[in-house]
Coordinates of C-alpha atoms in Angstrom, one line a residue:
X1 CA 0.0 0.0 0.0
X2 CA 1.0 3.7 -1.0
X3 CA 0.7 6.5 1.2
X4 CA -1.0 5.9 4.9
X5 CA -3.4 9.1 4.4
X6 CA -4.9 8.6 7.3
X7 CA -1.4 8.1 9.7
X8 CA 0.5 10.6 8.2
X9 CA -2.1 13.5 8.5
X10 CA -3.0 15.7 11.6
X11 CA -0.1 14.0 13.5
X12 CA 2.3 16.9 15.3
X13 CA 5.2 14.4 16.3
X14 CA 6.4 11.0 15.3
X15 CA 7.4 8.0 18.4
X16 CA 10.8 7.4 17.6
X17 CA 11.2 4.1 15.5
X18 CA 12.7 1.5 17.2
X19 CA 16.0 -0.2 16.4
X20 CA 16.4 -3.8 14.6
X21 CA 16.9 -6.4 17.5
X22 CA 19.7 -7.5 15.1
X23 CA 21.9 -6.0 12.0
X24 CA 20.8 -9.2 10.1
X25 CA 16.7 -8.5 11.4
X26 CA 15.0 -8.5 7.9
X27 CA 12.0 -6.2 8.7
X28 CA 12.1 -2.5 9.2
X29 CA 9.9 -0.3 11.4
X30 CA 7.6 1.6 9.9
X31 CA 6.0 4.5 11.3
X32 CA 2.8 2.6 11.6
X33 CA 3.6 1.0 14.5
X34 CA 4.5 -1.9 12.8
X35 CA 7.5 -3.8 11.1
X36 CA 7.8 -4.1 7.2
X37 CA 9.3 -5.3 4.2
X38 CA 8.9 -4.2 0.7
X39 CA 8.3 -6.8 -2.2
X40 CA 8.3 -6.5 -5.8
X41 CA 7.9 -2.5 -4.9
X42 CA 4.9 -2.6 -2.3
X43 CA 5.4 -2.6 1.6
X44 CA 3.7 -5.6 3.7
X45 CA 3.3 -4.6 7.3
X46 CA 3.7 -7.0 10.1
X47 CA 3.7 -7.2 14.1
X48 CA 3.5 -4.3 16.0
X49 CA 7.2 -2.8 17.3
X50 CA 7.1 -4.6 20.6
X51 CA 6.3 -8.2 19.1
X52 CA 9.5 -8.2 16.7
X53 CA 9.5 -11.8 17.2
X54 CA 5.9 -12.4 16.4
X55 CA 6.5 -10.2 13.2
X56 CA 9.2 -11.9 12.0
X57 CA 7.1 -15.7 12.1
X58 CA 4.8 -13.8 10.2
X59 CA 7.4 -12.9 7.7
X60 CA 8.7 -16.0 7.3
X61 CA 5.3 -17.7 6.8
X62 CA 4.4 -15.1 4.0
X63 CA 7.4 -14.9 2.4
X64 CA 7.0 -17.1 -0.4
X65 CA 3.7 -16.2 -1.0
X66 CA 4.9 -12.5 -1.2
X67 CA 7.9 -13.1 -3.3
X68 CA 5.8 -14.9 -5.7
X69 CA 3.6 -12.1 -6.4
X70 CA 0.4 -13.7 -4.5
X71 CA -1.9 -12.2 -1.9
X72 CA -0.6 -13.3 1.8
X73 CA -4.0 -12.2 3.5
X74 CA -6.2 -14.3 1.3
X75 CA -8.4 -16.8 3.1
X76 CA -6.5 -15.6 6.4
X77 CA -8.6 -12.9 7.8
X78 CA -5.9 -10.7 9.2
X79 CA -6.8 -7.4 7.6
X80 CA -7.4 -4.9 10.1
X81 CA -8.9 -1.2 10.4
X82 CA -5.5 0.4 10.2
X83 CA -5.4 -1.5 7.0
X84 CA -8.9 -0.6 5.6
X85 CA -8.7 3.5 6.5
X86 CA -5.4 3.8 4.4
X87 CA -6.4 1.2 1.4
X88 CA -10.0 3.3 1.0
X89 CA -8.0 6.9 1.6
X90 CA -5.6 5.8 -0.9
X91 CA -8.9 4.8 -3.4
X92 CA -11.1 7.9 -2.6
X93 CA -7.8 10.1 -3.4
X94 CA -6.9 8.9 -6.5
X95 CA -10.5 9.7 -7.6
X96 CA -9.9 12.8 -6.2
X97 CA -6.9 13.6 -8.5
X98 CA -8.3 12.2 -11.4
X99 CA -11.3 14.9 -11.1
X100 CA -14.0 12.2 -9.7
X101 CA -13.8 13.1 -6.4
X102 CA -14.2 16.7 -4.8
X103 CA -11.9 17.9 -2.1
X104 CA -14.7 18.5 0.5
X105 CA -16.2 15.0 -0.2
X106 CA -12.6 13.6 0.4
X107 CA -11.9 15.6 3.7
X108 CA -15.7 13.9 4.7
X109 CA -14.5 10.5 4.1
X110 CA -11.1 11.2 5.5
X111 CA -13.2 12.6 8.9
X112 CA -15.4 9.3 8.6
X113 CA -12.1 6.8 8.8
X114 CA -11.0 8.7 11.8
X115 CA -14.3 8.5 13.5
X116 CA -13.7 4.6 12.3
X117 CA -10.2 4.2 13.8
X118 CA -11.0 5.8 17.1
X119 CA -14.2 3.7 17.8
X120 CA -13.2 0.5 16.8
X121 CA -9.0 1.2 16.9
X122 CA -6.6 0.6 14.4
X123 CA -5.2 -3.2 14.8
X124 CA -9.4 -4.2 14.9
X125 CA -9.5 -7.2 12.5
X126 CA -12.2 -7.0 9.9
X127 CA -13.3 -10.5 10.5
X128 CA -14.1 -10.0 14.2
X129 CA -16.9 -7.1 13.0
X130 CA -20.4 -8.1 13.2
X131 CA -23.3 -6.7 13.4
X132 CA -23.4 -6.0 17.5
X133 CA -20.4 -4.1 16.8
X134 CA -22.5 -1.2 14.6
X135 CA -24.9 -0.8 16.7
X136 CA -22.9 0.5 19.6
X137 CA -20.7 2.7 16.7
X138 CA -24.2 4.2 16.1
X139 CA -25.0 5.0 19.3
X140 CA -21.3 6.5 19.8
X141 CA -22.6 9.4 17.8
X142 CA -22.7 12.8 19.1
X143 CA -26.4 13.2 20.8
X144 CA -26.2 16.5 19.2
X145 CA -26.4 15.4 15.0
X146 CA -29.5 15.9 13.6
X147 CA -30.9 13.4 11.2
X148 CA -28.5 14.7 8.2
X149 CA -25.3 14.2 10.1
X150 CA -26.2 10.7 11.1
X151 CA -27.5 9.6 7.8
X152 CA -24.5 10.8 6.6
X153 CA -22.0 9.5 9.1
X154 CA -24.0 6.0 8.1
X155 CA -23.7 6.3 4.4
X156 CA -19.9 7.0 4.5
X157 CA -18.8 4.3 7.1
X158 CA -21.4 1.9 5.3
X159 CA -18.9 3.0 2.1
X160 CA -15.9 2.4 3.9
X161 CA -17.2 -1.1 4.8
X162 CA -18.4 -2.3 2.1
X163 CA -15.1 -1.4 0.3
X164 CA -13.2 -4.3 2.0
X165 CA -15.3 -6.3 0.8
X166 CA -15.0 -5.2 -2.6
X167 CA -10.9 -5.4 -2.6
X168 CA -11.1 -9.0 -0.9
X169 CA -10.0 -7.5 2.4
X170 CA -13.0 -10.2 4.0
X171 CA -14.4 -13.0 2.4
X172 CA -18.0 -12.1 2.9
X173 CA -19.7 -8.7 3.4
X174 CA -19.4 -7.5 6.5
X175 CA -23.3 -7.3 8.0
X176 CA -24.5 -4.4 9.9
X177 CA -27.1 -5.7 11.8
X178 CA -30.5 -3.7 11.5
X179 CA -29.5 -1.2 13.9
X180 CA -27.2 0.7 12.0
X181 CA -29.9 2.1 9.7
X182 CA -30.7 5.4 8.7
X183 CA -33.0 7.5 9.8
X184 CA -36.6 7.7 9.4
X185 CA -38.2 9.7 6.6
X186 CA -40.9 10.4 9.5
X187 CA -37.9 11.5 12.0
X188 CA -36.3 13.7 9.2
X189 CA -39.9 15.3 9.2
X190 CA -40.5 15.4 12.4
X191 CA -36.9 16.8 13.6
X192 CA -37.5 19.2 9.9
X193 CA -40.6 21.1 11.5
X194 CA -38.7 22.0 14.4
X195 CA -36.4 23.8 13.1
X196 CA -36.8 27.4 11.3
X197 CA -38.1 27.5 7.5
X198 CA -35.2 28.1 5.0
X199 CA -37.3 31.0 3.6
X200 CA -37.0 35.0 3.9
X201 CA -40.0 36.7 3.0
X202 CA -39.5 39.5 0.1
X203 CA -39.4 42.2 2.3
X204 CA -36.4 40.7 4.2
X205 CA -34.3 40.4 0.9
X206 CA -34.8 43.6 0.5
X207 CA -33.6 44.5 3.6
X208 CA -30.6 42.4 2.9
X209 CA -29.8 43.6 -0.3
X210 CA -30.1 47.6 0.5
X211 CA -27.9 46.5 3.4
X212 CA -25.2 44.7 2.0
X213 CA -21.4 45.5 0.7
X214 CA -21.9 45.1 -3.3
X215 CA -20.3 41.9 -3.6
X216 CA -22.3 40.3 -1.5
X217 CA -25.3 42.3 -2.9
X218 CA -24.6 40.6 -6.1
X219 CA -24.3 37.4 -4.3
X220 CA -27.9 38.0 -2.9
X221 CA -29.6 39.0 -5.9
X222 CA -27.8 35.4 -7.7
X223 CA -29.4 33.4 -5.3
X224 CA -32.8 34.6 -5.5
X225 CA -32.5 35.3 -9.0
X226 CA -31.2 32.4 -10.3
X227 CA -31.1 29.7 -7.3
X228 CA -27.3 30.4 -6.9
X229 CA -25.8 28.8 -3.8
X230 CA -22.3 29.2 -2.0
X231 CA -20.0 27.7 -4.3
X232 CA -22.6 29.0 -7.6
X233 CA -21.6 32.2 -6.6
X234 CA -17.6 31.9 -5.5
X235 CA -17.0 30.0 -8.9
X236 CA -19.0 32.1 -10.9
X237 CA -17.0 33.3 -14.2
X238 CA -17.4 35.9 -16.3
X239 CA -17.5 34.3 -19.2
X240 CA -20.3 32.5 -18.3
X241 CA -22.5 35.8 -18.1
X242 CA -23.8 37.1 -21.3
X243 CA -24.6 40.4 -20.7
X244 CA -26.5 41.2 -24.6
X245 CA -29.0 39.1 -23.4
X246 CA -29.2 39.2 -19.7
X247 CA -28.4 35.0 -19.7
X248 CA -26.4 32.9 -16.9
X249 CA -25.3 29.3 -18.4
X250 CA -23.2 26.9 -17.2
X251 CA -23.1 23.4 -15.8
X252 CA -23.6 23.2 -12.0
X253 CA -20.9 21.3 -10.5
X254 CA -22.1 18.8 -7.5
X255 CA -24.5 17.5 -10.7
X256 CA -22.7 18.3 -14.1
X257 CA -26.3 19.0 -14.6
X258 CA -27.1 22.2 -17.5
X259 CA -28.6 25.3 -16.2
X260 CA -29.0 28.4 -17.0
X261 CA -31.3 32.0 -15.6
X262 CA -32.3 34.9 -17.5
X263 CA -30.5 38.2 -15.0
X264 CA -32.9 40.7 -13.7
X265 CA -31.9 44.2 -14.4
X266 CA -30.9 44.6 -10.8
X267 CA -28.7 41.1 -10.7
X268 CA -27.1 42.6 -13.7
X269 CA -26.1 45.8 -12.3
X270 CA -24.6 44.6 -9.0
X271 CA -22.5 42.0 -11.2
X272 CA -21.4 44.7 -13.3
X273 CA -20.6 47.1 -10.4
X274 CA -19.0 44.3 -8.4
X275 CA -16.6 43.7 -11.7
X276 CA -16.0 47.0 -12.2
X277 CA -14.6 47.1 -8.2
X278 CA -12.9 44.2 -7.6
X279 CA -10.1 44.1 -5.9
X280 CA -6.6 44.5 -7.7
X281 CA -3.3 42.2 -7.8
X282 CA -5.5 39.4 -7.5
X283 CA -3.7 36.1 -8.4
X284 CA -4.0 34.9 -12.5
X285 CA -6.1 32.1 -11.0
X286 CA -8.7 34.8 -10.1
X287 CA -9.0 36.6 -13.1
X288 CA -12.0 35.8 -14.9
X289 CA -13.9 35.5 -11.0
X290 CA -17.2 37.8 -10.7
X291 CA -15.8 37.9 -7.1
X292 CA -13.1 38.1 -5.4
X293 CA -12.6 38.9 -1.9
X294 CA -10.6 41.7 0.2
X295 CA -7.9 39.2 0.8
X296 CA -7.6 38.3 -3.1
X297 CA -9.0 34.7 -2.6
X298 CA -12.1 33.4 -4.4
X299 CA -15.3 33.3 -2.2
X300 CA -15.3 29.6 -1.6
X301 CA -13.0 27.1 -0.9
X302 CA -13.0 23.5 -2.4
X303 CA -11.2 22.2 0.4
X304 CA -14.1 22.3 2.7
X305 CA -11.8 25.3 5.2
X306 CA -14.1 28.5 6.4
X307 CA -16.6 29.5 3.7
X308 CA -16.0 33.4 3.0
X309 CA -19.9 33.8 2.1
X310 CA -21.6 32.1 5.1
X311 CA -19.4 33.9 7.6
X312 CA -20.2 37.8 5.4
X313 CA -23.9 36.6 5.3
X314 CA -24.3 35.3 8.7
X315 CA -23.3 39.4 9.7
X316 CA -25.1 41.1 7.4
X317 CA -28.3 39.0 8.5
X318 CA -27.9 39.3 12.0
X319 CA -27.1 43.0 11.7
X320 CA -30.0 44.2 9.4
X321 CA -32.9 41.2 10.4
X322 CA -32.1 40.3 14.0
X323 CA -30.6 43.5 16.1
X324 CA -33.5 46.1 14.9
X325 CA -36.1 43.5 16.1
X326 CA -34.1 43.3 19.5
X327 CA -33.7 46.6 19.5
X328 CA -37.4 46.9 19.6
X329 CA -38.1 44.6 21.8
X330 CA -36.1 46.2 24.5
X331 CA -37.3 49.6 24.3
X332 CA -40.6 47.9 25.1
X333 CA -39.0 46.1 28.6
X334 CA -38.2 42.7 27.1
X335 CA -34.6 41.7 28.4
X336 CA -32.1 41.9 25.8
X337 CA -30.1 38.6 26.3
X338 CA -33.1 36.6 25.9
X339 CA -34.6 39.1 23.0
X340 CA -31.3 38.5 21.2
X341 CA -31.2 34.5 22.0
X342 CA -35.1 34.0 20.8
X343 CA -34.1 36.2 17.4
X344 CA -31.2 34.5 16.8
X345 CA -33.0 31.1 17.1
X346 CA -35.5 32.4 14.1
X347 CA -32.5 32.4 11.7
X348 CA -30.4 29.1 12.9
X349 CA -29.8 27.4 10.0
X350 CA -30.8 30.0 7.7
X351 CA -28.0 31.2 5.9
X352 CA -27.3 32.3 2.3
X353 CA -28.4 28.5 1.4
X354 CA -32.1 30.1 1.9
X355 CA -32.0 32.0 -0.5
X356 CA -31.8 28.4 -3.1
X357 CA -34.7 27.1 -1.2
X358 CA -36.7 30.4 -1.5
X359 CA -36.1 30.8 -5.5
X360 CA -37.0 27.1 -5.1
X361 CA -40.3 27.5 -3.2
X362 CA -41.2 31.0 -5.0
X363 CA -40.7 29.7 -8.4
X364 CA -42.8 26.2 -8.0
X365 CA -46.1 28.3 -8.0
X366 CA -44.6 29.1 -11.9
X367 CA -46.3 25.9 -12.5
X368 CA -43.5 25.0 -14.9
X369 CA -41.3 22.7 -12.5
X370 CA -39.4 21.3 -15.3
X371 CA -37.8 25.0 -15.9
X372 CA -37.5 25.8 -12.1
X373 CA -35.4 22.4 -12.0
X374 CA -33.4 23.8 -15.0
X375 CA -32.7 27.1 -13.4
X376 CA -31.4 24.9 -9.9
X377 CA -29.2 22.5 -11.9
X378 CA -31.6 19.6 -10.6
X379 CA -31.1 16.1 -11.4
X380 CA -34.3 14.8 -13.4
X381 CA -34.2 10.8 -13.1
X382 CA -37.9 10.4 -14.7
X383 CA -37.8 8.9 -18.2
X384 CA -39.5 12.4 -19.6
X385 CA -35.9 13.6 -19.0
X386 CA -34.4 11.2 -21.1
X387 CA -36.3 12.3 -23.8
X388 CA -36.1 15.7 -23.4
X389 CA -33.9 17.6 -25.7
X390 CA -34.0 20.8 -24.1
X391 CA -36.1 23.9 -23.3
X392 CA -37.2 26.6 -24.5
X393 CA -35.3 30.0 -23.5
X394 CA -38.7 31.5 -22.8
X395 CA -39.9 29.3 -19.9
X396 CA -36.9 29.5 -18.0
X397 CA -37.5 33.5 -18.7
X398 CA -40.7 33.4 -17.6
X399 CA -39.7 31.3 -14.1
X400 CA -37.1 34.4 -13.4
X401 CA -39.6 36.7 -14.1
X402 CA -42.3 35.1 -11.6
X403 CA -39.8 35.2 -8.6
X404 CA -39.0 38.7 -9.7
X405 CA -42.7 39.8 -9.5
X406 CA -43.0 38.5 -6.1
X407 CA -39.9 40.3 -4.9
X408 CA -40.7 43.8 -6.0
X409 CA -44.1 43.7 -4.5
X410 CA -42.9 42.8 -1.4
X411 CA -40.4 46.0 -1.0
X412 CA -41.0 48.0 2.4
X413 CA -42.5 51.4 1.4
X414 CA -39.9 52.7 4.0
X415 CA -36.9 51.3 1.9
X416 CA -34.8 53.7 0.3
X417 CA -31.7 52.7 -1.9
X418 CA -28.3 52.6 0.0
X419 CA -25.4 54.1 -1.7
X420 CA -22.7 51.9 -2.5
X421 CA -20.1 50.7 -0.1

């Protein structure tokens, strides 16, 4: 095996390998933990450092299996967890470099193995895994995940799993017992209509926009607009805008689906403004980006690190739609810690991401879902979809136009326009 992502990341000092019992010893410590010998160019690990002895019978039993160019674990059921993080790391980032695999899907899998290796501990043997064994790693999980982080946390350990299987790490699939299932569609619901709506109401985008610096006013307008989300908008290139004809095409990228938006008049002028102002001595990179930030970086990050947008959005929203309402509240008597707490729990969750599920919600009463699913980059699995050719410019026209309807009659009398900042 190549690599050993998963040992060789997040570790801030190394124990200091131990010395060969002998000059003639034929294994070598690795910095696994364990001894090893490379073969025909790959490196077979053995005992652990303080079992040279028991690492070098195991050598000797393998050897001519290994020489010969055969598979020493086969049949033998000695693979362990150590084994299976760094074979499926190794997998998932080689997809990764070949364009398969994003880098914020890899640094989930990568968080999923070390969730793995510090339940069930690295020399685990696969073979001793059964189904009791999940259930308790299910119940390990943080009391505070919601349904989407453990259906998640499920789906990608299932993955991990089910790939040592696949490689012939096990002989059999390794069985999960039925209570490391997912959760309930009726839970997700349930837990769902606790939580806030991923909605603002016209008025508050208004608020919002008049409110914000001009980039993210841009931002704002894109994701009501055209159902424009985080990384929509901190990709978002030029070239892609045509400004003739008011028209935003391109492929979204989590579905290398086709989309496309015709630009309200307003979405057009904060893009042009925020090209005209960007920031100079940006990188070459950066060039052909709508947006670029004050520190010269794009907007988001594909490595999953702080997202730029949420944290600018996240201000903007609590300054313009949560601290006037608190303000309020405590010139009438109401306390101000628990004004502020109870505001701020009408927004949790509700972050720039809204603004997709409100063009989302808005534009289904269009009546035209197949454009609405055009404009959000939707994946359409129904066999009409595999006959469709395309669409006609003039729906998806029409969709923008509904959702801009409904946002201009919602504007506070009281607003005035903002200069820029």
């Amino acid at each position: 095996m190549s690599g050993g992502i998963l040992r060789n990341q997040g570790r801030k000092t190394k124990p200091a390998k131990p010395d060969k019992p002998y000059p003639e010893y034929p294994l070598t410590p690795h910095a696994s933990g364990k001894w090893c010998k490379k073969v025909r160019g790959k490196l077979h690990y053995f005992g652990s450092w303080d079992d040279p002895d028991g690492a070098l019978n195991e050598w000797l039993a393998k050897q001519d299996t290994i020489r010969a160019g055969g598979d020493p674990n086969f049949g033998q059921g000695d693979h362990d967890i150590d084994w299976l993080v760094n074979e499926f790391l190794e997998s998932k980032n080689q997809q990764k470099e070949q364009g398969d695999l994003s880098q914020r899907a890899f640094n989930d899998y990568f968080a999923a193995c070390q969730r793995i290796t510090e339940f069930f501990g690295k020399q685990r043997l696969l073979a001793t895994i059964d189904a009791p064994d999940f259930g308790r790693f299910r119940a390990s999980f943080p009391s505070t995940w919601g349904p989407s982080s453990i259906n998640n946390a499920i789906a990608r350990s299932s993955a991990v799993f089910n790939f040592a299987y696949n490689v012939g790490g096990v002989d059999r699939p390794i069985r999960f017992g039925p209570n490391f299932k997912r959760v309930s569609k009726k839970r997700q619901r349930l837990h769902r209509a606790t939580k806030p709506q991923k909605l603002f109401t016209a008025a508050e985008v208004h608020k919002l926009v008049d409110e914000a610096p001009f980039q993210v006013r841009a931002m704002i307008l894109l994701g009501l607009n055209a159902g424009y989300g985080n990384a929509d908008c901190g990709r978002l290139l030029i070239p892609m805008i045509d400004f003739k004809r008011n028209w935003l095409e391109d492929l979204r990228t989590k579905t290398g689906i086709e989309r496309a938006a015709w630009l309200w008049p307003e979405t057009v002028d904060a893009i042009q403004y925020a090209i005209a102002n960007r920031y100079p001595t940006a990188p070459s990179s950066l060039e052909d980006h709508v947006f670029i930030t004050k520190r010269r970086q794009a907007w988001f990050h594909d490595d999953g690190s702080a997202d730029p947008l949420s944290q600018a959005f996240a201000r903007l929203r609590d300054k313009v739609l949560v601290e006037p309402v608190v303000k309020k509240l405590v010139e009438s008597g109401a306390d101000a810690k628990k004004a502020r707490k109870e505001q701020l729990a009408r927004y949790n969750g509700v972050g720039f991401y809204a603004l997709r599920h409100t063009f989302e919600t808005i534009a289904g009463n269009s009546k035209d879902q197949v454009a609405v699913n055009h404009v959000m980059g939707h994946c359409d699995d129904s066999m009409a979809a595999v006959y469709r050719e395309g669409i006609d410019q003039k729906r998806i026209k029409e969709v923008c136009q509904f959702v801009r309807k409904w946002w201009l009659a919602g504007k506070p009398k009281a607003t005035k326009r903002k200069t820029e900042k």
